[in-house]
mmCIF file of C-alpha atoms and ligand atoms in Angstrom:
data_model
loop_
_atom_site.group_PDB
_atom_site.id
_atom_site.type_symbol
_atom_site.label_atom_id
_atom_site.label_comp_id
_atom_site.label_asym_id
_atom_site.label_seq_id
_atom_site.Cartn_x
_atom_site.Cartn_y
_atom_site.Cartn_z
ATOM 1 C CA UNK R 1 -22.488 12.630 -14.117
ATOM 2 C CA UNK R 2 -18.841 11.750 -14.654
ATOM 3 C CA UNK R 3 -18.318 11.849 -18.276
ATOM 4 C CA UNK R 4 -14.852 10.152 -19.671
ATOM 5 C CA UNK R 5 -14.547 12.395 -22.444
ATOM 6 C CA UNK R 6 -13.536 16.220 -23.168
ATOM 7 C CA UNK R 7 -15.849 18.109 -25.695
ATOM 8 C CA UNK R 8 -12.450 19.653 -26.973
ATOM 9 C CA UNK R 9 -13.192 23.064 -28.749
ATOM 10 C CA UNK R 10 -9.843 22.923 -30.437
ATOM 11 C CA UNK R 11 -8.849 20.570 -33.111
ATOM 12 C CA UNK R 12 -7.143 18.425 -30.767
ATOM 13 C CA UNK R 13 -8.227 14.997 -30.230
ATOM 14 C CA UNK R 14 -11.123 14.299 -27.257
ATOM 15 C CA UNK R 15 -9.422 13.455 -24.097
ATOM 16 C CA UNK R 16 -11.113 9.868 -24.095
ATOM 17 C CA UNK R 17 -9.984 6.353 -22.661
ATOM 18 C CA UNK R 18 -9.576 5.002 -26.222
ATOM 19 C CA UNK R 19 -7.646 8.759 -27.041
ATOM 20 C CA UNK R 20 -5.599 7.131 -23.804
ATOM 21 C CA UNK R 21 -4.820 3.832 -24.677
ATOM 22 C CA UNK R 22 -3.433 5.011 -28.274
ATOM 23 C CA UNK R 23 -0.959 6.885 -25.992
ATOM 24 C CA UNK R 24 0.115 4.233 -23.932
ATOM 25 C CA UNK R 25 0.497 1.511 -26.979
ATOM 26 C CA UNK R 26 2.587 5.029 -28.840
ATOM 27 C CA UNK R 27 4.908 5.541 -26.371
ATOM 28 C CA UNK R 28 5.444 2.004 -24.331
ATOM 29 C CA UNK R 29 8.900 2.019 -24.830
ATOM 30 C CA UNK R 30 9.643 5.246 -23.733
ATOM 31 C CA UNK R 31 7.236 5.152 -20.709
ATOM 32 C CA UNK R 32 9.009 2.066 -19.441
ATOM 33 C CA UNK R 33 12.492 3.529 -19.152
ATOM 34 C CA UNK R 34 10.977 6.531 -17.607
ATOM 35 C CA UNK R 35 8.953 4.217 -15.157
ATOM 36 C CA UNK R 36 12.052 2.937 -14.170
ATOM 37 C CA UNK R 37 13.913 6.127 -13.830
ATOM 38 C CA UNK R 38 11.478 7.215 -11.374
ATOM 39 C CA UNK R 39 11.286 3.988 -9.639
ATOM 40 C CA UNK R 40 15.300 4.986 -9.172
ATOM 41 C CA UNK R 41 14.639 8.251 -8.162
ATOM 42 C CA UNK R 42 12.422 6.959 -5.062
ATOM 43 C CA UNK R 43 14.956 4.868 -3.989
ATOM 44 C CA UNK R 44 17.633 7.278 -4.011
ATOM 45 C CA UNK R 45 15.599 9.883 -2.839
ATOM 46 C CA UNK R 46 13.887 7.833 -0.161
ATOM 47 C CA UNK R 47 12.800 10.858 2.342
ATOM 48 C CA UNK R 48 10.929 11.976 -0.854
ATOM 49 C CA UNK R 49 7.179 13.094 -0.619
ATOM 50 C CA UNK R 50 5.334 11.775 -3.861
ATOM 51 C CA UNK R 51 1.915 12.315 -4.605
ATOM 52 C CA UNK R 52 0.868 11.931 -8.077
ATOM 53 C CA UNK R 53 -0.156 8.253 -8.350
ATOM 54 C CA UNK R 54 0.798 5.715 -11.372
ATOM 55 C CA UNK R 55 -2.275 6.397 -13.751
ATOM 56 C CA UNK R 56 -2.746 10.231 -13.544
ATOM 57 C CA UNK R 57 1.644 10.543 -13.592
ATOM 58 C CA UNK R 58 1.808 8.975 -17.082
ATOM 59 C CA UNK R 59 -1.166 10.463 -18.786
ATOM 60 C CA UNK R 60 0.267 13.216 -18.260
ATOM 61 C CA UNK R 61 3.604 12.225 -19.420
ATOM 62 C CA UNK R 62 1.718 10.566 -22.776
ATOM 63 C CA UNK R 63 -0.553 13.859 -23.578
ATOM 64 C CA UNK R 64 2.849 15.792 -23.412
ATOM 65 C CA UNK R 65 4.692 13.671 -25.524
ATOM 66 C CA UNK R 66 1.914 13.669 -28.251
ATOM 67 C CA UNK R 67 1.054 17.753 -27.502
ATOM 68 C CA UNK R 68 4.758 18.338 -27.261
ATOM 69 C CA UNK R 69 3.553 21.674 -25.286
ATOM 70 C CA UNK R 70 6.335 24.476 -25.736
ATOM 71 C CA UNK R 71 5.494 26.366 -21.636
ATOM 72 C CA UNK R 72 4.298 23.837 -19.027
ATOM 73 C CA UNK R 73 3.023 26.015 -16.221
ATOM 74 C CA UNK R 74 3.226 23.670 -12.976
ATOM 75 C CA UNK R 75 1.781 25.176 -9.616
ATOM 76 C CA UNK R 76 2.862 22.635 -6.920
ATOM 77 C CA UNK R 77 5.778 20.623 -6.526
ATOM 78 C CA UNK R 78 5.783 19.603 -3.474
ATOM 79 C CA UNK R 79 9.298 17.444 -3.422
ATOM 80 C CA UNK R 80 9.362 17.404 -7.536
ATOM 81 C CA UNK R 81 7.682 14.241 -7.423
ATOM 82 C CA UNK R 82 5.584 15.545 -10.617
ATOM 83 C CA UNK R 83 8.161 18.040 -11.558
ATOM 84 C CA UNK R 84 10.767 15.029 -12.412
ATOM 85 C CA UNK R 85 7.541 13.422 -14.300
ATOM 86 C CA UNK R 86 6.947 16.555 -16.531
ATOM 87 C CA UNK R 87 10.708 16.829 -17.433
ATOM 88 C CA UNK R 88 11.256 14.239 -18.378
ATOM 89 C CA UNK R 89 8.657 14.552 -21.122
ATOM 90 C CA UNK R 90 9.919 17.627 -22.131
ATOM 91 C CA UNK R 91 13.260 15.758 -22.300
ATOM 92 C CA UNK R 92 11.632 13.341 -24.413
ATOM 93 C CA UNK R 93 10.122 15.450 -26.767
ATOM 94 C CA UNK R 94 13.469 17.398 -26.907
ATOM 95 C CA UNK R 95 11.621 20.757 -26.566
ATOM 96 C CA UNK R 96 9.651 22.508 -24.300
ATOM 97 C CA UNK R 97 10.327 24.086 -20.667
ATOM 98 C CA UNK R 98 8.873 23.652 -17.204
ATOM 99 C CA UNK R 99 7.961 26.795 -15.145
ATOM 100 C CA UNK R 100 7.185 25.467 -11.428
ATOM 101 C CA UNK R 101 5.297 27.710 -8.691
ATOM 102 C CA UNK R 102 5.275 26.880 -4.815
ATOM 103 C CA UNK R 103 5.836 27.968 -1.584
ATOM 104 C CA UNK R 104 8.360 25.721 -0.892
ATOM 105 C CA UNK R 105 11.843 24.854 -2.753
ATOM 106 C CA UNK R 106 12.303 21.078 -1.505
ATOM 107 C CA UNK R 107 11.932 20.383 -5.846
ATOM 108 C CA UNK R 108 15.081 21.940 -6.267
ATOM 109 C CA UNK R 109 17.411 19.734 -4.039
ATOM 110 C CA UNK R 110 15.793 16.407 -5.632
ATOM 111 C CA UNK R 111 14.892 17.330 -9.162
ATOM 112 C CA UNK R 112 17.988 16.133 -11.281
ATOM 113 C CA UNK R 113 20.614 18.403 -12.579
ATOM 114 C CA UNK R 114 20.650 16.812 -16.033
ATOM 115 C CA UNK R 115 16.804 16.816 -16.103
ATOM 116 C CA UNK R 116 16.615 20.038 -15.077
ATOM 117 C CA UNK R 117 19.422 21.829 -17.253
ATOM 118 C CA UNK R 118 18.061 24.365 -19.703
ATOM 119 C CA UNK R 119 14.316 23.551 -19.319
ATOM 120 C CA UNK R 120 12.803 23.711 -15.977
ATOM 121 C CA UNK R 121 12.873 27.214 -13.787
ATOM 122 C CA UNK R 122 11.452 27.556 -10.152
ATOM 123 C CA UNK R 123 9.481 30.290 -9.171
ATOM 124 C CA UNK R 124 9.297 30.265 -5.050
ATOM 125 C CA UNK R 125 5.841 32.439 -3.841
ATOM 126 C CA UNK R 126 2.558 31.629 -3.574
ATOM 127 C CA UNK R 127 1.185 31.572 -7.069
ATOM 128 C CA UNK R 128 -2.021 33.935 -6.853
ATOM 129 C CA UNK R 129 1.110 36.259 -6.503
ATOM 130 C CA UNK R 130 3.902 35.128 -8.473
ATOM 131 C CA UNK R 131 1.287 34.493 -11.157
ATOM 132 C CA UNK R 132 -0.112 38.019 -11.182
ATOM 133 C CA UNK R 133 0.284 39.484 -15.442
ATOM 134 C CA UNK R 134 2.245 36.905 -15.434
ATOM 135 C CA UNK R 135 3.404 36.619 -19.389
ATOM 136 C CA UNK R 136 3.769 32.956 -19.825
ATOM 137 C CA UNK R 137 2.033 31.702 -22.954
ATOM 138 C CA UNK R 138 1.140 28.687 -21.235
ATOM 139 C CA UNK R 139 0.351 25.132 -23.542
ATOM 140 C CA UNK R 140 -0.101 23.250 -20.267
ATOM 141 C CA UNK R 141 -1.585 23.957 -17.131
ATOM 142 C CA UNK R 142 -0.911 21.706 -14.155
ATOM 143 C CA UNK R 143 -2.519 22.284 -10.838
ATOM 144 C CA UNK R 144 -1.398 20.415 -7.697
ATOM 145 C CA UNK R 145 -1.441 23.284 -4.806
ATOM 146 C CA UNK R 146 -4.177 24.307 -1.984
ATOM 147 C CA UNK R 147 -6.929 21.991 -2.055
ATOM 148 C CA UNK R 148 -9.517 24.549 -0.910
ATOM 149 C CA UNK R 149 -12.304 26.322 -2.760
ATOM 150 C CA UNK R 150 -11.103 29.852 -1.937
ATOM 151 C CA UNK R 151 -7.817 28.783 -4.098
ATOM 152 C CA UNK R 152 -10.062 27.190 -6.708
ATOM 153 C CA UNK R 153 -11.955 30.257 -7.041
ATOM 154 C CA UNK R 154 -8.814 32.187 -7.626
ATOM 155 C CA UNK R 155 -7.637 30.458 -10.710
ATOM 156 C CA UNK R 156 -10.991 29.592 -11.826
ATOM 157 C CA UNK R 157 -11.696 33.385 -11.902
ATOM 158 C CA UNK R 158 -7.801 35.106 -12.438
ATOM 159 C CA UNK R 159 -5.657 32.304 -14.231
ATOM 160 C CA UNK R 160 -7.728 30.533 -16.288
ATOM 161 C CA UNK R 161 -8.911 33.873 -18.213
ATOM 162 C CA UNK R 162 -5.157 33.849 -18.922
ATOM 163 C CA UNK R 163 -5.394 30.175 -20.982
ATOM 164 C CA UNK R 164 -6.264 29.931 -24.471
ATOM 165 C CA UNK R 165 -9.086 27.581 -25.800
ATOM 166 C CA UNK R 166 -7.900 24.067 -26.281
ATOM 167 C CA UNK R 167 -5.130 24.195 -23.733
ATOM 168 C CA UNK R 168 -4.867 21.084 -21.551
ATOM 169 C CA UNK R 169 -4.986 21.402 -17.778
ATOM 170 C CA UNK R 170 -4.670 18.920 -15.186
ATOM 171 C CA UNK R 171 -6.215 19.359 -11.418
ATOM 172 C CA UNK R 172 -5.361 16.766 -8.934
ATOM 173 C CA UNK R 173 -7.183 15.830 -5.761
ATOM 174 C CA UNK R 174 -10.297 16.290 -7.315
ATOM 175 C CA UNK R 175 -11.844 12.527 -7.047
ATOM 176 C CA UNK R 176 -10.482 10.580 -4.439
ATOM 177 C CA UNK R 177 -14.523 9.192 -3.985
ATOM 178 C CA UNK R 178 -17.272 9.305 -6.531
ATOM 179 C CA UNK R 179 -17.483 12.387 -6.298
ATOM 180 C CA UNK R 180 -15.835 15.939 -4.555
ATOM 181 C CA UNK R 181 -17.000 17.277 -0.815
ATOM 182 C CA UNK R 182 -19.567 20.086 -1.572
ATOM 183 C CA UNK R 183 -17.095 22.768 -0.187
ATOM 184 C CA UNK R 184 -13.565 21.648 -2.059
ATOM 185 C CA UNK R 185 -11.504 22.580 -4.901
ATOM 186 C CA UNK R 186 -12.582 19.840 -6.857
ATOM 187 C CA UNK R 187 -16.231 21.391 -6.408
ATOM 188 C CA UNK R 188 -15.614 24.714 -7.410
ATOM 189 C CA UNK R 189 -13.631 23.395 -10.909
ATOM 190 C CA UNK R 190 -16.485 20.510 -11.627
ATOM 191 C CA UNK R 191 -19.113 23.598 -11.168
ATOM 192 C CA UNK R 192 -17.045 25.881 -13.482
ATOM 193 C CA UNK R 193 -16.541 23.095 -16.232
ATOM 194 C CA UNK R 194 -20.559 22.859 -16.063
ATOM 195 C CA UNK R 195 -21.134 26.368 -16.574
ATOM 196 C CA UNK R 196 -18.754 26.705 -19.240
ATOM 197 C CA UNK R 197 -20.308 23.698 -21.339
ATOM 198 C CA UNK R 198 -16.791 21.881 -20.969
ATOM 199 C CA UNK R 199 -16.349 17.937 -20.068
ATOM 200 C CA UNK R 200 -13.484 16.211 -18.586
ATOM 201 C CA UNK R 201 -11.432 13.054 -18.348
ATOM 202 C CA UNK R 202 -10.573 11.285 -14.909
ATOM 203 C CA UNK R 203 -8.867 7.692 -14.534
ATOM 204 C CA UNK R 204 -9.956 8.084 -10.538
ATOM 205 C CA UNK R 205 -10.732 4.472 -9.433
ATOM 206 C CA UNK R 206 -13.651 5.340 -7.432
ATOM 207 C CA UNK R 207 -15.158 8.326 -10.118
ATOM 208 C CA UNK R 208 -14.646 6.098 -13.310
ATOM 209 C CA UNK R 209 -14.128 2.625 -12.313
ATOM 210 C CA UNK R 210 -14.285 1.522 -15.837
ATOM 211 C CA UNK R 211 -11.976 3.698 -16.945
ATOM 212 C CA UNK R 212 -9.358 2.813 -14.239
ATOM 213 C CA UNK R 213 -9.829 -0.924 -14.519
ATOM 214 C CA UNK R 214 -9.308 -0.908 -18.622
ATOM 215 C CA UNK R 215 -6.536 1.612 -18.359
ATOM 216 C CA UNK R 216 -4.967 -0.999 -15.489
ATOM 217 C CA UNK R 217 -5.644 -4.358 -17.959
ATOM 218 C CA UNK R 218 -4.111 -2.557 -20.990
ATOM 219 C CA UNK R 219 -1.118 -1.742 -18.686
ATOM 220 C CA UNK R 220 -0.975 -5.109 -17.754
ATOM 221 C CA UNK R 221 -0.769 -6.716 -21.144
ATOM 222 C CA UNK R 222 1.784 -3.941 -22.632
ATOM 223 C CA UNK R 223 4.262 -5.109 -18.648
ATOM 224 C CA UNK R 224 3.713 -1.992 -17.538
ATOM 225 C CA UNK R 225 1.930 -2.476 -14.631
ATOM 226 C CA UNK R 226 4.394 -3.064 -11.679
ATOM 227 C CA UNK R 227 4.077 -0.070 -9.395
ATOM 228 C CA UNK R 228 6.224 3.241 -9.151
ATOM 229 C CA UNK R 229 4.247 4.952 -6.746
ATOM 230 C CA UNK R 230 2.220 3.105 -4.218
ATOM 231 C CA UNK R 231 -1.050 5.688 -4.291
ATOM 232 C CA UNK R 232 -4.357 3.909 -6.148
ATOM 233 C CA UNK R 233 -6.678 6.803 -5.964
ATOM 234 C CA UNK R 234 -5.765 8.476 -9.255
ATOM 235 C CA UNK R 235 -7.787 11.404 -8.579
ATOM 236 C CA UNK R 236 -6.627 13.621 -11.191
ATOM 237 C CA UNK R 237 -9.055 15.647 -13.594
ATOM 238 C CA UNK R 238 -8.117 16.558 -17.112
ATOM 239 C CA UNK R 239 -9.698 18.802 -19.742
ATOM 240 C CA UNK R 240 -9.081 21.148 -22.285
ATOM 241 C CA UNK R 241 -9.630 24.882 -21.687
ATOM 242 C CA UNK R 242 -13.221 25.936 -22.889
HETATM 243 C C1 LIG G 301 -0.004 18.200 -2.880
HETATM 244 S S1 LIG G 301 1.506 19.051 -2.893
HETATM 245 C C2 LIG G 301 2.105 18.818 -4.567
HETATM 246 C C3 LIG G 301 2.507 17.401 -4.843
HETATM 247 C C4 LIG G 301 3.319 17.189 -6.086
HETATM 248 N N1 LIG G 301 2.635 17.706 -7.256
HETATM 249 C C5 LIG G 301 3.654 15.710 -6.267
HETATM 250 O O1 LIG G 301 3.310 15.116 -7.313
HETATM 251 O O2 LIG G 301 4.275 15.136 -5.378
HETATM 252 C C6 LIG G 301 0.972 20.725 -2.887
HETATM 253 C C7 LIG G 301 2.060 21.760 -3.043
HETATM 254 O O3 LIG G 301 1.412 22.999 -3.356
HETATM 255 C C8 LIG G 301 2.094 24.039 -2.712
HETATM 256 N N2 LIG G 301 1.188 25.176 -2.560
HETATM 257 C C9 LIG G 301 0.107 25.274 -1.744
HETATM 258 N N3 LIG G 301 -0.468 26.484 -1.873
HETATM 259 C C10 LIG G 301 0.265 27.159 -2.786
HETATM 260 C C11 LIG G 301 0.186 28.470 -3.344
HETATM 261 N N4 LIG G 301 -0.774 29.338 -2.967
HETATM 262 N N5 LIG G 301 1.104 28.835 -4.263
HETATM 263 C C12 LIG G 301 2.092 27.982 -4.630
HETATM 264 N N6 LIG G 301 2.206 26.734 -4.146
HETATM 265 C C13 LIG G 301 1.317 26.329 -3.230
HETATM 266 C C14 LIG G 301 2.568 23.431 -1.401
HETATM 267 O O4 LIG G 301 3.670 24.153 -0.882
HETATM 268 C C15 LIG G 301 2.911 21.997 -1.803
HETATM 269 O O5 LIG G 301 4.265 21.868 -2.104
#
């Protein structure tokens, strides 16, 4: 059953729609001139691939700005559509610094110079590598790579031994229907989160329609609702490390 709230073992507070929508009314006014910097950045970027859609790009914007995490460990960046997102909450928060992992390097021609000066480094490989002892002392965890269970089961079983308790971590592509295929990533990390006694958070509009649909209303009242990125699936999956 799709629960939309974390049992946080850390004094942090539950990741929870209401936990949400304190975020949003918080940090409106910066989360509208960010909106609208990344509305810019599509249009001057227009070849740009962008997958993280509205909902699941500014909650994790908001539970940066309020966790003001000092390492951000991204592993997928695709074009930097959720690299630019991340900066610029470290930007906000004046502190913190983004470490990105991928195979590719098409991030580093679109991620801005002035976003990226002094806080974001890329790390080209394929993470179950360039990972390896790695020493990052990571606050947050952000997973957008390989959607398959084989990758799942590697940082299920390698990385997130590496994580402290209470650490949040994001997983995308894991509900884009009411639930994950039997044989997916998003499987293999709802399965681990069960055995481990841990809950999670989702704004996915076909996992937690509720959710999506209050998150969308408060939205509308605060004007932020005109869309940056035309995706409605939302599929990300939060928590906090077990
Ligand atoms: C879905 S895209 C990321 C989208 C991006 N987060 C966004 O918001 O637009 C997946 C990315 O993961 C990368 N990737 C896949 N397997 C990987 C691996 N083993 N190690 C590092 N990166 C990987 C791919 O090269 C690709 O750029």
């Amino acid at each position: 059953m799709i629960r939309s709230s974390v049992a946080a073992r850390s004094s942090r507070a539950e990741i929870t729609l209401q936990h949400v929508c304190q975020l949003y009314r918080r940090y409106q006014d910066d989360l509208r001139v960010v909106r609208k910097e990344q509305r810019e950045l599509r249009t001057a970027c227009p070849e740009m691939k962008t997958q993280l859609d509205d909902l699941e790009a500014e909650i994790t914007y908001l539970l940066m700005r309020e966790e003001r995490p000092a390492t951000v460990v991204e592993i997928g960046s695709l074009h930097g559509w959720s690299t630019t997102w991340i900066l610029r909450a470290l930007r906000d928060n004046r502190a913190g610094a983004l470490v990105t992992h991928d195979l590719i390097d098409n991030a580093r021609h679109n991620v801005p110079a002035e976003l990226a000066e002094g806080r974001w480094t890329f790390v080209p490989g394929d993470a179950r590598e360039t990972l390896r002892g790695h020493r990052h002392s990571i606050d947050h965890l952000f997973i957008d790579a390989a959607h398959t269970a084989s990758f799942a089961r590697w940082f299920v079983g390698e990385l997130f031994p590496t994580v402290r308790a209470g650490t949040t971590v994001s997983v995308h592509d894991v509900f884009h229907r009411r639930r994950p295929w039997p044989v997916s990533e998003g499987r293999v990390v709802l399965s681990w989160l069960a055995n481990n006694g841990a809950g999670y958070f989702t704004p996915s509009r076909l996992a937690a329609a509720r959710v999506n649909r209050e998150l969308k209303e408060l939205k509308q009242r605060l004007g932020l609702l005109k869309p940056v990125h035309d995706g409605l699936d939302d599929p990300m999956l939060f928590f906090r490390m077990p």
